Short mmCIF file of C-alpha atoms in Angstrom, two decimals:
data_model
loop_
_atom_site.label_atom_id
_atom_site.label_comp_id
_atom_site.label_asym_id
_atom_site.label_seq_id
_atom_site.Cartn_x
_atom_site.Cartn_y
_atom_site.Cartn_z
CA CYS A 1 8.26 19.90 -15.53
CA GLY A 2 6.04 21.74 -13.23
CA LEU A 3 5.24 25.05 -11.55
CA VAL A 4 3.39 26.90 -9.15
CA LEU A 5 2.04 30.31 -10.21
CA VAL A 6 0.67 32.75 -7.93
CA ILE A 7 -1.69 35.03 -8.95
CA LYS A 8 -1.99 39.21 -7.41
CA ASN A 9 -3.30 42.06 -9.74
CA GLU A 10 -3.95 39.88 -13.07
CA MET A 11 -0.77 38.31 -12.84
CA ALA A 12 0.35 34.52 -12.60
CA MET A 13 3.46 34.81 -10.88
CA GLY A 14 5.84 31.92 -10.34
CA TRP A 15 6.25 31.13 -6.90
CA LYS A 16 7.58 26.72 -6.89
CA GLY A 17 8.34 24.45 -9.01
CA TYR A 18 10.74 22.08 -11.55
CA PHE A 19 12.07 23.02 -14.77
CA PRO A 20 15.61 21.66 -15.51
CA ASP A 21 18.13 23.76 -15.60
CA ALA A 22 15.81 27.06 -15.07
CA GLU A 23 15.19 26.83 -11.40
CA ASP A 24 17.18 29.85 -10.97
CA LEU A 25 14.26 31.55 -12.75
CA ILE A 26 10.87 29.90 -11.38
CA GLU A 27 10.56 33.52 -9.47
CA ALA A 28 10.78 35.67 -12.65
CA VAL A 29 7.93 34.02 -14.17
CA ALA A 30 5.02 36.73 -14.90
CA VAL A 31 2.26 36.30 -16.77
CA PRO A 32 -0.32 38.68 -17.56
CA LEU A 33 -4.13 36.98 -17.21
CA GLY A 34 -5.73 39.75 -19.03
CA LYS A 35 -3.97 38.96 -22.40
CA PRO A 36 -4.44 35.30 -24.30
CA SER A 37 -1.79 32.10 -22.88
CA MET A 38 -2.55 29.04 -22.23
CA PHE A 39 -2.82 30.20 -18.55
CA SER A 40 -5.83 33.22 -18.99
CA GLY A 41 -8.16 29.98 -20.15
CA PRO A 42 -8.06 28.18 -17.24
CA TYR A 43 -8.00 31.43 -15.11
CA GLN A 44 -11.33 32.76 -16.53
CA SER A 45 -13.06 29.71 -16.71
CA ARG A 46 -12.16 28.46 -13.78
CA THR A 47 -11.92 24.84 -14.86
CA PRO A 48 -8.65 23.07 -16.34
CA PHE A 49 -7.22 22.47 -19.32
CA HIS A 50 -5.24 19.86 -20.66
CA GLY A 51 -3.69 19.40 -24.43
CA ALA A 52 -1.91 21.33 -27.25
CA PRO A 53 -1.11 24.75 -26.00
CA PRO A 54 -3.78 27.08 -27.52
CA GLU A 55 -2.90 29.12 -30.38
CA GLU A 56 -4.52 32.08 -29.13
CA GLY A 57 -1.52 32.94 -27.07
CA ALA A 58 1.54 31.69 -28.73
CA LYS A 59 3.25 34.79 -28.60
CA ALA A 60 2.98 34.94 -23.96
CA ASN A 61 3.51 30.73 -24.35
CA GLN A 62 6.70 31.28 -26.56
CA LEU A 63 8.16 33.82 -23.97
CA PHE A 64 7.31 31.25 -20.83
CA TRP A 65 9.53 28.56 -22.98
CA LYS A 66 12.12 30.42 -23.81
CA LEU A 67 12.53 32.48 -19.77
CA LEU A 68 12.16 28.63 -18.79
CA ARG A 69 14.68 27.37 -21.47
CA CYS A 70 12.72 25.02 -22.55
CA ALA A 71 11.42 23.89 -26.35
CA PRO A 72 7.16 24.43 -26.62
CA PRO A 73 5.88 21.34 -25.72
CA ALA A 74 3.27 19.51 -27.52
CA ASP A 75 1.25 18.30 -24.68
CA VAL A 76 0.43 20.80 -21.30
CA MET A 77 -1.83 21.19 -18.06
CA VAL A 78 -2.98 24.39 -16.49
CA CYS A 79 -5.15 23.68 -13.20
CA PRO A 80 -6.49 26.40 -11.13
CA VAL A 81 -7.30 26.26 -7.18
CA VAL A 82 -9.58 28.05 -6.83
CA MET A 83 -11.20 29.36 -3.20
CA GLY A 84 -14.50 30.38 -3.70
CA ASN A 85 -14.78 31.81 -7.03
CA ARG A 86 -10.88 33.56 -7.04
CA ALA A 87 -8.70 31.39 -8.42
CA VAL A 88 -5.51 32.01 -6.38
CA ASN A 89 -2.57 29.67 -8.05
CA LEU A 90 -2.38 27.81 -11.05
CA LEU A 91 -0.89 24.47 -11.87
CA TYR A 92 1.12 23.72 -15.06
CA ALA A 93 3.06 21.11 -15.79
CA HIS A 94 4.31 19.64 -19.19
CA ALA A 95 6.46 16.14 -19.87
CA GLU A 96 10.52 16.37 -20.13
CA GLY A 97 10.89 16.70 -23.69
CA GLY A 98 7.79 17.90 -24.44
CA SER A 99 6.07 14.66 -25.21
CA SER A 100 2.37 13.74 -24.24
CA LEU A 101 1.14 13.82 -20.34
CA PRO A 102 -0.04 10.76 -19.14
CA GLY A 103 -4.02 10.57 -19.21
CA ASN A 104 -4.45 10.93 -15.63
CA ALA A 105 -2.40 13.97 -15.20
CA LEU A 106 -5.58 16.32 -15.34
CA GLU A 107 -7.03 14.77 -12.46
CA GLU A 108 -4.17 14.26 -10.52
CA ALA A 109 -3.65 17.64 -10.41
CA THR A 110 -7.59 18.61 -9.95
CA VAL A 111 -7.20 16.49 -6.83
CA VAL A 112 -3.90 18.54 -5.81
CA ALA A 113 -5.77 21.51 -6.75
CA GLY A 114 -8.61 20.78 -4.35
CA SER A 115 -6.82 19.61 -1.53
CA ALA A 116 -4.46 22.94 -1.68
CA ALA A 117 -7.95 24.67 -1.47
CA GLN A 118 -9.26 22.88 1.39
CA ALA A 119 -5.56 23.63 2.89
CA TYR A 120 -5.77 27.76 2.40
CA ALA A 121 -9.49 27.40 3.80
CA ARG A 122 -7.88 25.81 6.95
CA LEU A 123 -5.02 28.00 7.70
CA ILE A 124 -7.57 30.65 6.74
CA LYS A 125 -9.53 29.72 9.07
CA LYS A 126 -6.88 29.22 12.02
CA ASP A 127 -5.52 32.62 11.51
CA GLN A 128 -9.04 34.05 12.10
CA GLY A 129 -9.25 31.82 15.05
CA LYS A 130 -6.12 33.55 16.36
CA LYS A 131 -7.64 37.29 16.32
#
């Protein structure tokens, strides 16, 4: 299960992703990043997280899983897409059935996040060249 969230005005908002039986709700996701949740730490630190969902922010995390119609997983991953010193997206994943993610999941997500940041930079540069 995975989700790409867009960051706007200190909110992580659902953009794209895959959740069985909840794909119609991905765009309804809106998580405040100024309050504790599994998303706020990676957003604020600009570093990825992989492990058991943190106890701090459990209420926000529960609301997120309830919206996406899934049980709380034992293992999650949240990886920021960072441009300069600004996080522009958060990548979220958990394994189907809530089990553990593969050991290389964070490494792969970090590569994807870096590639996304580079692609955004190229698009911005291309757009600036048209002006």
